[in-house]
Amino acid sequence: MALAIITGASQGIGACIAKRLAKDGFDIAINHYPSDSDKVNAEKVAEECQAFGVKSVCFPADVSKYDECEKMVKNIKNEFGSIDVLVNNAGITKDGLLARMSEESYDAVIAVNQKSVFNMTKHVSLVMMKQRSGHIINLASVAGLYGNAGQFNYSASKAAIIGMTKTTAKEFGSRGITCNAVAPGFIKTPMTDKLTDAQRDAMLAQIAMKRYGEVEEIAGVVSFLASSDSSYVTGQVIEISGGLSM
Ligand code: NAP
């Protein structure tokens, strides 16, 4: 059976993608941050994936750490034999206007959101190249496409992911590996729960569909990009924002 890895899959969009890909018939490797609470949540997601009749195993690792990713990918390959889909989903925010943003906040967001994509893509692509097949899907953001006041660090990391997506597509296209990004707008998750009412209202005013997105609406597009229906789609960024940019 084909195997999909989803990083940061203990909650939010990642957990929903894991369950959707399990429903599609993939075995699921659930990466989670190595904390007790993430472990408990990730194990629950694994059980929900197993309910679709597939194998699902949790792999704790801090994806901002190169060595931890290398070890995790090796363990996943040993456990499942192949790696067919990688979803680089793990992400954090540390918002604030640039004038008040600390170096620590900048470095932390770049390490988790951006370097993790290097760490995971580097190790997984070695496996996919040997297989001569695979789909890599990166979670970008509308902040990476258009910028967002208060998110200098976050928008930098998400813009970088768009460049990494296109480069990965160009480097590995001839090996049968596709790489695409999705750029969500405002999706209801623990990440956006942190925003103030004023920030939410400002965002809503710009959305053509006048509602926030649901995690299932991201997972549906990721499902398409992980399937053979998207076999000739690579290097693309699909915005999922209810018409935020129009
Ligand atoms: P979320 O609910 O905060 O989930 C993110 C997950 O990533 C959490 O489980 C988190 O674990 C995990 N994570 C953080 N650092 C990690 C690390 N170093 N190693 C492994 N896992 C780590 O956020 P979400 O809203 O589902 O977002 C998922 C992705 O979509 C992110 O890349 C985000 O930037 C992107 N996105 C979201 C929205 C939105 O509106 N929600 C919009 C655009 C893009 P902890 O809980 O322990 O930190």
Short mmCIF file of N, CA and C in Angstrom, two decimals, residues 130-198:
data_model
loop_
_atom_site.label_atom_id
_atom_site.label_comp_id
_atom_site.label_asym_id
_atom_site.label_seq_id
_atom_site.Cartn_x
_atom_site.Cartn_y
_atom_site.Cartn_z
N LYS A 130 14.79 7.05 -5.97
CA LYS A 130 15.05 5.62 -6.25
C LYS A 130 13.79 4.97 -6.77
N GLN A 131 12.63 5.37 -6.21
CA GLN A 131 11.34 4.81 -6.66
C GLN A 131 10.94 5.36 -8.03
N ARG A 132 11.49 6.54 -8.38
CA ARG A 132 11.11 7.30 -9.58
C ARG A 132 9.63 7.68 -9.55
N SER A 133 9.15 7.99 -8.36
CA SER A 133 7.77 8.48 -8.23
C SER A 133 7.59 9.12 -6.86
N GLY A 134 6.59 9.97 -6.76
CA GLY A 134 6.27 10.58 -5.47
C GLY A 134 5.59 11.93 -5.65
N HIS A 135 4.87 12.32 -4.62
CA HIS A 135 4.21 13.64 -4.62
C HIS A 135 4.62 14.37 -3.34
N ILE A 136 5.11 15.59 -3.49
CA ILE A 136 5.45 16.42 -2.33
C ILE A 136 4.51 17.62 -2.33
N ILE A 137 3.88 17.85 -1.19
CA ILE A 137 2.90 18.94 -1.10
C ILE A 137 3.28 19.83 0.10
N ASN A 138 3.48 21.10 -0.17
CA ASN A 138 3.93 22.04 0.85
C ASN A 138 2.80 22.98 1.25
N LEU A 139 2.71 23.25 2.57
CA LEU A 139 1.73 24.21 3.06
C LEU A 139 2.36 25.60 3.04
N ALA A 140 1.99 26.40 2.05
CA ALA A 140 2.40 27.81 2.01
C ALA A 140 1.30 28.61 2.69
N SER A 141 1.05 29.82 2.23
CA SER A 141 0.00 30.66 2.83
C SER A 141 -0.22 31.87 1.93
N VAL A 142 -1.40 32.46 2.04
CA VAL A 142 -1.61 33.73 1.32
C VAL A 142 -0.62 34.79 1.82
N ALA A 143 -0.13 34.64 3.06
CA ALA A 143 0.86 35.60 3.59
C ALA A 143 2.16 35.54 2.78
N GLY A 144 2.46 34.38 2.22
CA GLY A 144 3.66 34.23 1.39
C GLY A 144 3.46 34.79 0.00
N LEU A 145 2.21 34.88 -0.44
CA LEU A 145 1.90 35.43 -1.77
C LEU A 145 1.77 36.95 -1.74
N TYR A 146 1.12 37.46 -0.69
CA TYR A 146 0.76 38.89 -0.69
C TYR A 146 1.38 39.67 0.46
N GLY A 147 2.04 38.98 1.42
CA GLY A 147 2.52 39.64 2.63
C GLY A 147 1.38 39.88 3.60
N ASN A 148 1.70 40.12 4.86
CA ASN A 148 0.67 40.41 5.86
C ASN A 148 1.30 41.20 7.00
N ALA A 149 0.76 42.37 7.27
CA ALA A 149 1.31 43.20 8.36
C ALA A 149 1.29 42.40 9.65
N GLY A 150 2.38 42.40 10.36
CA GLY A 150 2.48 41.65 11.62
C GLY A 150 3.04 40.25 11.43
N GLN A 151 3.34 39.89 10.18
CA GLN A 151 3.84 38.54 9.92
C GLN A 151 5.10 38.57 9.05
N PHE A 152 6.04 39.43 9.38
CA PHE A 152 7.30 39.52 8.60
C PHE A 152 7.98 38.16 8.54
N ASN A 153 8.10 37.51 9.71
CA ASN A 153 8.78 36.21 9.79
C ASN A 153 7.97 35.12 9.07
N TYR A 154 6.67 35.10 9.34
CA TYR A 154 5.81 34.05 8.77
C TYR A 154 5.72 34.20 7.25
N SER A 155 5.50 35.44 6.77
CA SER A 155 5.36 35.61 5.31
C SER A 155 6.69 35.32 4.61
N ALA A 156 7.82 35.62 5.27
CA ALA A 156 9.13 35.27 4.70
C ALA A 156 9.24 33.76 4.53
N SER A 157 8.84 33.03 5.59
CA SER A 157 8.96 31.56 5.53
C SER A 157 8.04 30.97 4.46
N LYS A 158 6.85 31.55 4.31
CA LYS A 158 5.89 30.97 3.36
C LYS A 158 6.23 31.34 1.91
N ALA A 159 6.81 32.55 1.72
CA ALA A 159 7.28 32.92 0.38
C ALA A 159 8.44 32.00 -0.01
N ALA A 160 9.31 31.69 0.95
CA ALA A 160 10.43 30.78 0.68
C ALA A 160 9.92 29.41 0.26
N ILE A 161 8.85 28.97 0.90
CA ILE A 161 8.29 27.65 0.57
C ILE A 161 7.81 27.62 -0.89
N ILE A 162 7.31 28.75 -1.37
CA ILE A 162 6.86 28.80 -2.78
C ILE A 162 8.07 28.63 -3.71
N GLY A 163 9.17 29.30 -3.38
CA GLY A 163 10.40 29.13 -4.18
C GLY A 163 10.93 27.71 -4.10
N MET A 164 10.87 27.14 -2.91
CA MET A 164 11.35 25.76 -2.73
C MET A 164 10.47 24.78 -3.51
N THR A 165 9.17 25.06 -3.56
CA THR A 165 8.24 24.18 -4.28
C THR A 165 8.58 24.15 -5.77
N LYS A 166 8.80 25.32 -6.34
CA LYS A 166 9.08 25.41 -7.78
C LYS A 166 10.44 24.77 -8.10
N THR A 167 11.42 25.00 -7.20
CA THR A 167 12.75 24.42 -7.42
C THR A 167 12.70 22.89 -7.32
N THR A 168 11.98 22.40 -6.32
CA THR A 168 11.84 20.94 -6.17
C THR A 168 11.19 20.35 -7.42
N ALA A 169 10.15 21.04 -7.92
CA ALA A 169 9.46 20.55 -9.12
C ALA A 169 10.44 20.47 -10.29
N LYS A 170 11.31 21.50 -10.43
CA LYS A 170 12.26 21.52 -11.55
C LYS A 170 13.35 20.46 -11.39
N GLU A 171 13.85 20.28 -10.15
CA GLU A 171 14.95 19.32 -9.95
C GLU A 171 14.50 17.86 -10.09
N PHE A 172 13.25 17.59 -9.72
CA PHE A 172 12.84 16.18 -9.64
C PHE A 172 11.77 15.78 -10.67
N GLY A 173 11.36 16.72 -11.51
CA GLY A 173 10.30 16.43 -12.49
C GLY A 173 10.64 15.24 -13.37
N SER A 174 11.91 15.17 -13.81
CA SER A 174 12.28 14.10 -14.74
C SER A 174 12.33 12.74 -14.04
N ARG A 175 12.27 12.74 -12.70
CA ARG A 175 12.26 11.48 -11.94
C ARG A 175 10.85 11.04 -11.56
N GLY A 176 9.86 11.69 -12.15
CA GLY A 176 8.47 11.28 -11.87
C GLY A 176 7.94 11.79 -10.55
N ILE A 177 8.63 12.80 -9.97
CA ILE A 177 8.20 13.35 -8.66
C ILE A 177 7.55 14.72 -8.91
N THR A 178 6.34 14.91 -8.39
CA THR A 178 5.71 16.23 -8.48
C THR A 178 5.85 16.95 -7.15
N CYS A 179 5.87 18.28 -7.22
CA CYS A 179 5.90 19.09 -5.99
C CYS A 179 5.02 20.32 -6.21
N ASN A 180 4.02 20.46 -5.36
CA ASN A 180 3.10 21.59 -5.44
C ASN A 180 2.89 22.16 -4.04
N ALA A 181 2.35 23.37 -4.02
CA ALA A 181 2.03 24.01 -2.73
C ALA A 181 0.55 24.38 -2.71
N VAL A 182 -0.01 24.37 -1.51
CA VAL A 182 -1.33 24.99 -1.32
C VAL A 182 -1.10 26.24 -0.46
N ALA A 183 -1.86 27.27 -0.76
CA ALA A 183 -1.74 28.53 0.00
C ALA A 183 -3.09 28.84 0.62
N PRO A 184 -3.30 28.35 1.86
CA PRO A 184 -4.58 28.63 2.51
C PRO A 184 -4.71 30.11 2.89
N GLY A 185 -5.96 30.54 2.95
CA GLY A 185 -6.26 31.87 3.50
C GLY A 185 -6.50 31.71 4.99
N PHE A 186 -7.70 32.07 5.44
CA PHE A 186 -8.02 31.98 6.88
C PHE A 186 -8.81 30.69 7.11
N ILE A 187 -8.18 29.72 7.76
CA ILE A 187 -8.82 28.43 8.03
C ILE A 187 -8.99 28.29 9.54
N LYS A 188 -10.15 27.79 9.97
CA LYS A 188 -10.42 27.66 11.41
C LYS A 188 -9.60 26.52 12.01
N THR A 189 -8.57 26.84 12.80
CA THR A 189 -7.72 25.84 13.47
C THR A 189 -7.20 26.47 14.77
N PRO A 190 -6.50 25.67 15.61
CA PRO A 190 -5.89 26.25 16.81
C PRO A 190 -4.96 27.42 16.48
N MET A 191 -4.35 27.41 15.28
CA MET A 191 -3.44 28.51 14.91
C MET A 191 -4.20 29.83 14.78
N THR A 192 -5.36 29.81 14.13
CA THR A 192 -6.11 31.05 13.92
C THR A 192 -6.98 31.40 15.13
N ASP A 193 -7.18 30.45 16.05
CA ASP A 193 -7.90 30.75 17.30
C ASP A 193 -7.19 31.83 18.10
N LYS A 194 -5.85 31.95 17.85
CA LYS A 194 -5.04 32.92 18.61
C LYS A 194 -5.31 34.37 18.18
N LEU A 195 -5.93 34.57 17.00
CA LEU A 195 -6.12 35.94 16.49
C LEU A 195 -7.19 36.69 17.27
N THR A 196 -7.10 38.01 17.27
CA THR A 196 -8.11 38.82 17.95
C THR A 196 -9.34 38.95 17.05
N ASP A 197 -10.48 39.36 17.65
CA ASP A 197 -11.70 39.56 16.87
C ASP A 197 -11.47 40.60 15.78
N ALA A 198 -10.71 41.65 16.10
CA ALA A 198 -10.45 42.71 15.12
C ALA A 198 -9.68 42.16 13.92
#
